[in-house]
Amino acid sequence: VALCQLSVTADKARNIARARAAIESAAADGAKLVLLPEIWNGPYSNDSFPEYAEDIEAGGDAAPSFSMMSDVARSLQITLVGGSISERSGNSLYNTCCVFGSDGKLKGKHRKVHLFDIDIPGKITFQESKTLTAGQDLTIVDTDVGRIGIGICYDIRFQELAMLYAARGAHLLCYPGAFNMTTGPLHWELLQRARAADNQV
């Protein structure tokens, strides 16, 4: 398993190239399952979500991040949990994680269910719900490395999601994240350990 930590810039093409290089490096080191972080192809902001959004259904030039992930998973024959990108579908924007099999095919797509709206005076204020639409579905994916349950970042805060995944036979839970540095240090490791211990995954 390899986790790719990326420093995101405003240059989408550069972000895509750097993500691909990180995935290739991970596979060269023997990783069979590679994960990218949340919103890795552009800045994490309400202003940027519409600008960097991709039409996954259309594919091709309308979805260069999606196309790269599919291509690299196939060429390296790995399972790729593609972090998340901003997805445009009709008039809505979603924070979406795509999971690709070793054949490069899309195995599953998770739209972030729990949007992160926070206001801690003097520390952090952010409202994902200003631009993003919440997903409605659980996402369990059968892959070459086992059955995986997918959440995105703040989804980890809600234990019911993990419990449902475990009850449906997921052996591994993946939560790509770009956690902030105000609540992140309080919650991120704690909640990962709690979800793992509670559900024995």
PDB file of C-alpha atoms in Angstrom:
ATOM      1  CA  VAL A   1       0.000   0.000   0.000  1.00  0.00           C
ATOM      2  CA  ALA A   2       1.281   3.466  -0.863  1.00  0.00           C
ATOM      3  CA  LEU A   3      -0.145   6.825   0.190  1.00  0.00           C
ATOM      4  CA  CYS A   4       0.867   9.680  -2.105  1.00  0.00           C
ATOM      5  CA  GLN A   5       1.205  12.987  -0.280  1.00  0.00           C
ATOM      6  CA  LEU A   6       1.084  15.857  -2.759  1.00  0.00           C
ATOM      7  CA  SER A   7       1.695  19.581  -2.536  1.00  0.00           C
ATOM      8  CA  VAL A   8      -1.062  21.075  -4.687  1.00  0.00           C
ATOM      9  CA  THR A   9      -0.575  24.200  -6.807  1.00  0.00           C
ATOM     10  CA  ALA A  10      -2.898  26.311  -8.963  1.00  0.00           C
ATOM     11  CA  ASP A  11      -1.414  24.653 -12.091  1.00  0.00           C
ATOM     12  CA  LYS A  12      -3.750  21.761 -12.878  1.00  0.00           C
ATOM     13  CA  ALA A  13      -1.529  20.186 -15.551  1.00  0.00           C
ATOM     14  CA  ARG A  14       1.417  20.242 -13.126  1.00  0.00           C
ATOM     15  CA  ASN A  15      -0.702  18.665 -10.374  1.00  0.00           C
ATOM     16  CA  ILE A  16      -1.749  15.874 -12.734  1.00  0.00           C
ATOM     17  CA  ALA A  17       1.845  15.242 -13.851  1.00  0.00           C
ATOM     18  CA  ARG A  18       3.109  15.199 -10.255  1.00  0.00           C
ATOM     19  CA  ALA A  19       0.361  12.830  -9.162  1.00  0.00           C
ATOM     20  CA  ARG A  20       1.193  10.475 -12.016  1.00  0.00           C
ATOM     21  CA  ALA A  21       4.895  10.549 -11.122  1.00  0.00           C
ATOM     22  CA  ALA A  22       4.066   9.756  -7.483  1.00  0.00           C
ATOM     23  CA  ILE A  23       1.848   6.821  -8.508  1.00  0.00           C
ATOM     24  CA  GLU A  24       4.558   5.486 -10.839  1.00  0.00           C
ATOM     25  CA  SER A  25       7.156   5.775  -8.080  1.00  0.00           C
ATOM     26  CA  ALA A  26       4.893   3.914  -5.654  1.00  0.00           C
ATOM     27  CA  ALA A  27       4.268   1.100  -8.136  1.00  0.00           C
ATOM     28  CA  ALA A  28       8.004   0.852  -8.873  1.00  0.00           C
ATOM     29  CA  ASP A  29       8.506   0.276  -5.133  1.00  0.00           C
ATOM     30  CA  GLY A  30       6.052  -2.639  -5.266  1.00  0.00           C
ATOM     31  CA  ALA A  31       2.743  -1.054  -4.228  1.00  0.00           C
ATOM     32  CA  LYS A  32      -0.362  -2.877  -5.480  1.00  0.00           C
ATOM     33  CA  LEU A  33      -2.788  -0.390  -3.910  1.00  0.00           C
ATOM     34  CA  VAL A  34      -2.053   3.332  -4.315  1.00  0.00           C
ATOM     35  CA  LEU A  35      -4.038   6.220  -2.818  1.00  0.00           C
ATOM     36  CA  LEU A  36      -4.122   9.918  -3.676  1.00  0.00           C
ATOM     37  CA  PRO A  37      -5.309  12.694  -1.310  1.00  0.00           C
ATOM     38  CA  GLU A  38      -8.545  14.672  -1.347  1.00  0.00           C
ATOM     39  CA  ILE A  39      -8.857  17.403  -4.039  1.00  0.00           C
ATOM     40  CA  TRP A  40      -5.358  16.790  -5.402  1.00  0.00           C
ATOM     41  CA  ASN A  41      -5.769  18.419  -8.841  1.00  0.00           C
ATOM     42  CA  GLY A  42      -6.393  22.010  -7.681  1.00  0.00           C
ATOM     43  CA  PRO A  43      -6.634  24.322  -4.671  1.00  0.00           C
ATOM     44  CA  TYR A  44      -9.043  23.403  -1.896  1.00  0.00           C
ATOM     45  CA  SER A  45     -11.442  26.365  -1.993  1.00  0.00           C
ATOM     46  CA  ASN A  46     -15.005  27.170  -2.955  1.00  0.00           C
ATOM     47  CA  ASP A  47     -13.671  29.471  -5.683  1.00  0.00           C
ATOM     48  CA  SER A  48     -11.590  26.664  -7.168  1.00  0.00           C
ATOM     49  CA  PHE A  49     -14.063  23.765  -7.057  1.00  0.00           C
ATOM     50  CA  PRO A  50     -16.045  24.973 -10.126  1.00  0.00           C
ATOM     51  CA  GLU A  51     -12.905  25.963 -12.047  1.00  0.00           C
ATOM     52  CA  TYR A  52     -11.129  22.605 -11.611  1.00  0.00           C
ATOM     53  CA  ALA A  53     -14.236  20.400 -11.841  1.00  0.00           C
ATOM     54  CA  GLU A  54     -14.355  17.560 -14.364  1.00  0.00           C
ATOM     55  CA  ASP A  55     -17.214  15.807 -16.149  1.00  0.00           C
ATOM     56  CA  ILE A  56     -16.363  12.194 -15.339  1.00  0.00           C
ATOM     57  CA  GLU A  57     -19.207  10.799 -17.466  1.00  0.00           C
ATOM     58  CA  ALA A  58     -17.921  12.646 -20.545  1.00  0.00           C
ATOM     59  CA  GLY A  59     -14.283  11.639 -19.948  1.00  0.00           C
ATOM     60  CA  GLY A  60     -11.511  12.558 -22.386  1.00  0.00           C
ATOM     61  CA  ASP A  61     -10.582  16.252 -22.497  1.00  0.00           C
ATOM     62  CA  ALA A  62     -13.473  17.041 -20.134  1.00  0.00           C
ATOM     63  CA  ALA A  63     -11.800  14.940 -17.429  1.00  0.00           C
ATOM     64  CA  PRO A  64      -7.974  14.965 -17.687  1.00  0.00           C
ATOM     65  CA  SER A  65      -7.423  13.954 -14.041  1.00  0.00           C
ATOM     66  CA  PHE A  66      -9.862  11.058 -14.388  1.00  0.00           C
ATOM     67  CA  SER A  67      -8.283   9.968 -17.679  1.00  0.00           C
ATOM     68  CA  MET A  68      -4.764  10.005 -16.196  1.00  0.00           C
ATOM     69  CA  MET A  69      -5.854   7.859 -13.235  1.00  0.00           C
ATOM     70  CA  SER A  70      -7.522   5.288 -15.465  1.00  0.00           C
ATOM     71  CA  ASP A  71      -4.518   5.147 -17.780  1.00  0.00           C
ATOM     72  CA  VAL A  72      -1.905   4.823 -15.029  1.00  0.00           C
ATOM     73  CA  ALA A  73      -3.867   2.132 -13.163  1.00  0.00           C
ATOM     74  CA  ARG A  74      -4.080   0.086 -16.364  1.00  0.00           C
ATOM     75  CA  SER A  75      -0.482   0.598 -17.462  1.00  0.00           C
ATOM     76  CA  LEU A  76       0.931  -0.241 -14.005  1.00  0.00           C
ATOM     77  CA  GLN A  77      -1.711  -2.902 -13.237  1.00  0.00           C
ATOM     78  CA  ILE A  78      -2.497  -1.494  -9.793  1.00  0.00           C
ATOM     79  CA  THR A  79      -5.633  -0.698  -7.830  1.00  0.00           C
ATOM     80  CA  LEU A  80      -5.920   3.084  -7.489  1.00  0.00           C
ATOM     81  CA  VAL A  81      -8.061   4.918  -4.954  1.00  0.00           C
ATOM     82  CA  GLY A  82      -7.947   8.273  -6.713  1.00  0.00           C
ATOM     83  CA  GLY A  83      -8.219  10.599  -3.708  1.00  0.00           C
ATOM     84  CA  SER A  84     -10.877  13.029  -4.828  1.00  0.00           C
ATOM     85  CA  ILE A  85     -11.500  15.638  -7.468  1.00  0.00           C
ATOM     86  CA  SER A  86     -14.292  18.137  -7.991  1.00  0.00           C
ATOM     87  CA  GLU A  87     -16.893  16.499 -10.256  1.00  0.00           C
ATOM     88  CA  ARG A  88     -19.411  18.389 -12.368  1.00  0.00           C
ATOM     89  CA  SER A  89     -22.649  16.521 -13.010  1.00  0.00           C
ATOM     90  CA  GLY A  90     -25.528  18.500 -14.495  1.00  0.00           C
ATOM     91  CA  ASN A  91     -25.873  21.661 -12.393  1.00  0.00           C
ATOM     92  CA  SER A  92     -24.196  20.126  -9.329  1.00  0.00           C
ATOM     93  CA  LEU A  93     -20.625  19.842  -8.069  1.00  0.00           C
ATOM     94  CA  TYR A  94     -19.479  16.885  -5.977  1.00  0.00           C
ATOM     95  CA  ASN A  95     -16.312  15.996  -4.081  1.00  0.00           C
ATOM     96  CA  THR A  96     -15.744  12.620  -5.742  1.00  0.00           C
ATOM     97  CA  CYS A  97     -13.383   9.693  -5.238  1.00  0.00           C
ATOM     98  CA  CYS A  98     -12.902   7.340  -8.186  1.00  0.00           C
ATOM     99  CA  VAL A  99     -11.565   3.814  -7.669  1.00  0.00           C
ATOM    100  CA  PHE A 100      -9.867   2.099 -10.602  1.00  0.00           C
ATOM    101  CA  GLY A 101      -9.055  -1.557 -11.079  1.00  0.00           C
ATOM    102  CA  SER A 102      -5.815  -2.924 -12.500  1.00  0.00           C
ATOM    103  CA  ASP A 103      -7.532  -2.987 -15.922  1.00  0.00           C
ATOM    104  CA  GLY A 104      -8.003   0.808 -15.716  1.00  0.00           C
ATOM    105  CA  LYS A 105     -11.775   0.520 -15.466  1.00  0.00           C
ATOM    106  CA  LEU A 106     -13.780   2.595 -12.983  1.00  0.00           C
ATOM    107  CA  LYS A 107     -14.801   0.196 -10.199  1.00  0.00           C
ATOM    108  CA  GLY A 108     -16.643   2.670  -8.020  1.00  0.00           C
ATOM    109  CA  LYS A 109     -17.300   6.354  -7.420  1.00  0.00           C
ATOM    110  CA  HIS A 110     -17.891   7.876  -3.983  1.00  0.00           C
ATOM    111  CA  ARG A 111     -19.364  11.342  -3.620  1.00  0.00           C
ATOM    112  CA  LYS A 112     -18.527  12.853  -0.219  1.00  0.00           C
ATOM    113  CA  VAL A 113     -21.619  12.403   1.947  1.00  0.00           C
ATOM    114  CA  HIS A 114     -20.799  14.656   4.905  1.00  0.00           C
ATOM    115  CA  LEU A 115     -19.846  18.137   3.725  1.00  0.00           C
ATOM    116  CA  PHE A 116     -17.443  20.061   5.955  1.00  0.00           C
ATOM    117  CA  ASP A 117     -19.056  23.233   7.299  1.00  0.00           C
ATOM    118  CA  ILE A 118     -17.185  24.778  10.220  1.00  0.00           C
ATOM    119  CA  ASP A 119     -16.914  28.100  12.010  1.00  0.00           C
ATOM    120  CA  ILE A 120     -14.410  28.390  14.849  1.00  0.00           C
ATOM    121  CA  PRO A 121     -13.996  32.140  15.495  1.00  0.00           C
ATOM    122  CA  GLY A 122     -10.436  33.338  15.004  1.00  0.00           C
ATOM    123  CA  LYS A 123      -9.326  29.906  13.725  1.00  0.00           C
ATOM    124  CA  ILE A 124     -11.150  28.560  10.686  1.00  0.00           C
ATOM    125  CA  THR A 125     -14.336  29.208   8.732  1.00  0.00           C
ATOM    126  CA  PHE A 126     -15.223  27.054   5.743  1.00  0.00           C
ATOM    127  CA  GLN A 127     -18.463  25.947   4.117  1.00  0.00           C
ATOM    128  CA  GLU A 128     -18.194  23.211   1.523  1.00  0.00           C
ATOM    129  CA  SER A 129     -21.984  23.332   1.161  1.00  0.00           C
ATOM    130  CA  LYS A 130     -21.710  26.767  -0.483  1.00  0.00           C
ATOM    131  CA  THR A 131     -20.591  25.104  -3.712  1.00  0.00           C
ATOM    132  CA  LEU A 132     -20.684  21.321  -3.267  1.00  0.00           C
ATOM    133  CA  THR A 133     -23.630  18.925  -3.183  1.00  0.00           C
ATOM    134  CA  ALA A 134     -23.600  16.020  -0.737  1.00  0.00           C
ATOM    135  CA  GLY A 135     -23.472  12.490  -2.096  1.00  0.00           C
ATOM    136  CA  GLN A 136     -26.244  10.072  -1.099  1.00  0.00           C
ATOM    137  CA  ASP A 137     -24.667   6.638  -1.480  1.00  0.00           C
ATOM    138  CA  LEU A 138     -22.418   4.189   0.316  1.00  0.00           C
ATOM    139  CA  THR A 139     -19.492   3.016  -1.800  1.00  0.00           C
ATOM    140  CA  ILE A 140     -18.090  -0.493  -1.456  1.00  0.00           C
ATOM    141  CA  VAL A 141     -15.696  -1.677  -4.129  1.00  0.00           C
ATOM    142  CA  ASP A 142     -14.448  -5.200  -4.829  1.00  0.00           C
ATOM    143  CA  THR A 143     -10.845  -4.991  -6.036  1.00  0.00           C
ATOM    144  CA  ASP A 144      -7.790  -7.187  -6.578  1.00  0.00           C
ATOM    145  CA  VAL A 145      -6.695  -6.300  -3.036  1.00  0.00           C
ATOM    146  CA  GLY A 146     -10.046  -7.010  -1.365  1.00  0.00           C
ATOM    147  CA  ARG A 147     -13.319  -5.296  -0.564  1.00  0.00           C
ATOM    148  CA  ILE A 148     -12.830  -1.584   0.211  1.00  0.00           C
ATOM    149  CA  GLY A 149     -15.227   0.903   1.793  1.00  0.00           C
ATOM    150  CA  ILE A 150     -14.690   4.506   0.655  1.00  0.00           C
ATOM    151  CA  GLY A 151     -15.269   7.759   2.524  1.00  0.00           C
ATOM    152  CA  ILE A 152     -13.776  11.214   1.989  1.00  0.00           C
ATOM    153  CA  CYS A 153     -12.160  13.238   4.788  1.00  0.00           C
ATOM    154  CA  TYR A 154     -14.989  14.452   7.079  1.00  0.00           C
ATOM    155  CA  ASP A 155     -16.938  11.240   6.334  1.00  0.00           C
ATOM    156  CA  ILE A 156     -14.579   9.607   8.866  1.00  0.00           C
ATOM    157  CA  ARG A 157     -16.222  11.619  11.655  1.00  0.00           C
ATOM    158  CA  PHE A 158     -19.407   9.549  11.307  1.00  0.00           C
ATOM    159  CA  GLN A 159     -19.039   6.042  12.698  1.00  0.00           C
ATOM    160  CA  GLU A 160     -22.233   4.711  11.101  1.00  0.00           C
ATOM    161  CA  LEU A 161     -20.663   4.791   7.634  1.00  0.00           C
ATOM    162  CA  ALA A 162     -17.756   2.614   8.790  1.00  0.00           C
ATOM    163  CA  MET A 163     -20.111   0.244  10.619  1.00  0.00           C
ATOM    164  CA  LEU A 164     -22.202  -0.252   7.484  1.00  0.00           C
ATOM    165  CA  TYR A 165     -19.075  -0.922   5.414  1.00  0.00           C
ATOM    166  CA  ALA A 166     -17.787  -3.502   7.903  1.00  0.00           C
ATOM    167  CA  ALA A 167     -21.209  -5.179   8.079  1.00  0.00           C
ATOM    168  CA  ARG A 168     -21.141  -5.497   4.283  1.00  0.00           C
ATOM    169  CA  GLY A 169     -17.783  -7.253   4.307  1.00  0.00           C
ATOM    170  CA  ALA A 170     -15.265  -4.459   3.706  1.00  0.00           C
ATOM    171  CA  HIS A 171     -11.793  -5.428   4.952  1.00  0.00           C
ATOM    172  CA  LEU A 172     -10.243  -2.016   4.375  1.00  0.00           C
ATOM    173  CA  LEU A 173     -11.639   1.506   4.792  1.00  0.00           C
ATOM    174  CA  CYS A 174     -10.050   4.346   2.818  1.00  0.00           C
ATOM    175  CA  TYR A 175     -10.697   8.000   3.622  1.00  0.00           C
ATOM    176  CA  PRO A 176      -8.658  10.290   1.345  1.00  0.00           C
ATOM    177  CA  GLY A 177      -8.350  13.603   3.152  1.00  0.00           C
ATOM    178  CA  ALA A 178      -7.030  17.143   3.116  1.00  0.00           C
ATOM    179  CA  PHE A 179      -7.707  17.833   6.785  1.00  0.00           C
ATOM    180  CA  ASN A 180      -7.212  21.329   8.139  1.00  0.00           C
ATOM    181  CA  MET A 181      -4.622  22.072  10.818  1.00  0.00           C
ATOM    182  CA  THR A 182      -7.152  23.359  13.393  1.00  0.00           C
ATOM    183  CA  THR A 183      -9.341  20.304  13.939  1.00  0.00           C
ATOM    184  CA  GLY A 184      -7.112  17.875  12.042  1.00  0.00           C
ATOM    185  CA  PRO A 185      -4.517  17.193  14.783  1.00  0.00           C
ATOM    186  CA  LEU A 186      -7.361  16.589  17.272  1.00  0.00           C
ATOM    187  CA  HIS A 187      -9.302  14.132  15.138  1.00  0.00           C
ATOM    188  CA  TRP A 188      -7.425  12.590  12.245  1.00  0.00           C
ATOM    189  CA  GLU A 189      -5.312   9.842  13.853  1.00  0.00           C
ATOM    190  CA  LEU A 190      -7.796   9.345  16.705  1.00  0.00           C
ATOM    191  CA  LEU A 191     -10.706   8.703  14.347  1.00  0.00           C
ATOM    192  CA  GLN A 192      -8.708   6.389  12.066  1.00  0.00           C
ATOM    193  CA  ARG A 193      -7.753   4.267  15.068  1.00  0.00           C
ATOM    194  CA  ALA A 194     -11.315   4.339  16.431  1.00  0.00           C
ATOM    195  CA  ARG A 195     -12.894   3.239  13.121  1.00  0.00           C
ATOM    196  CA  ALA A 196     -10.310   0.453  12.764  1.00  0.00           C
ATOM    197  CA  ALA A 197     -10.708  -0.807  16.349  1.00  0.00           C
ATOM    198  CA  ASP A 198     -14.512  -0.555  16.480  1.00  0.00           C
ATOM    199  CA  ASN A 199     -14.989  -2.424  13.220  1.00  0.00           C
ATOM    200  CA  GLN A 200     -11.908  -4.684  13.246  1.00  0.00           C
ATOM    201  CA  VAL A 201     -10.808  -3.499   9.810  1.00  0.00           C
TER     202      VAL A 201
END
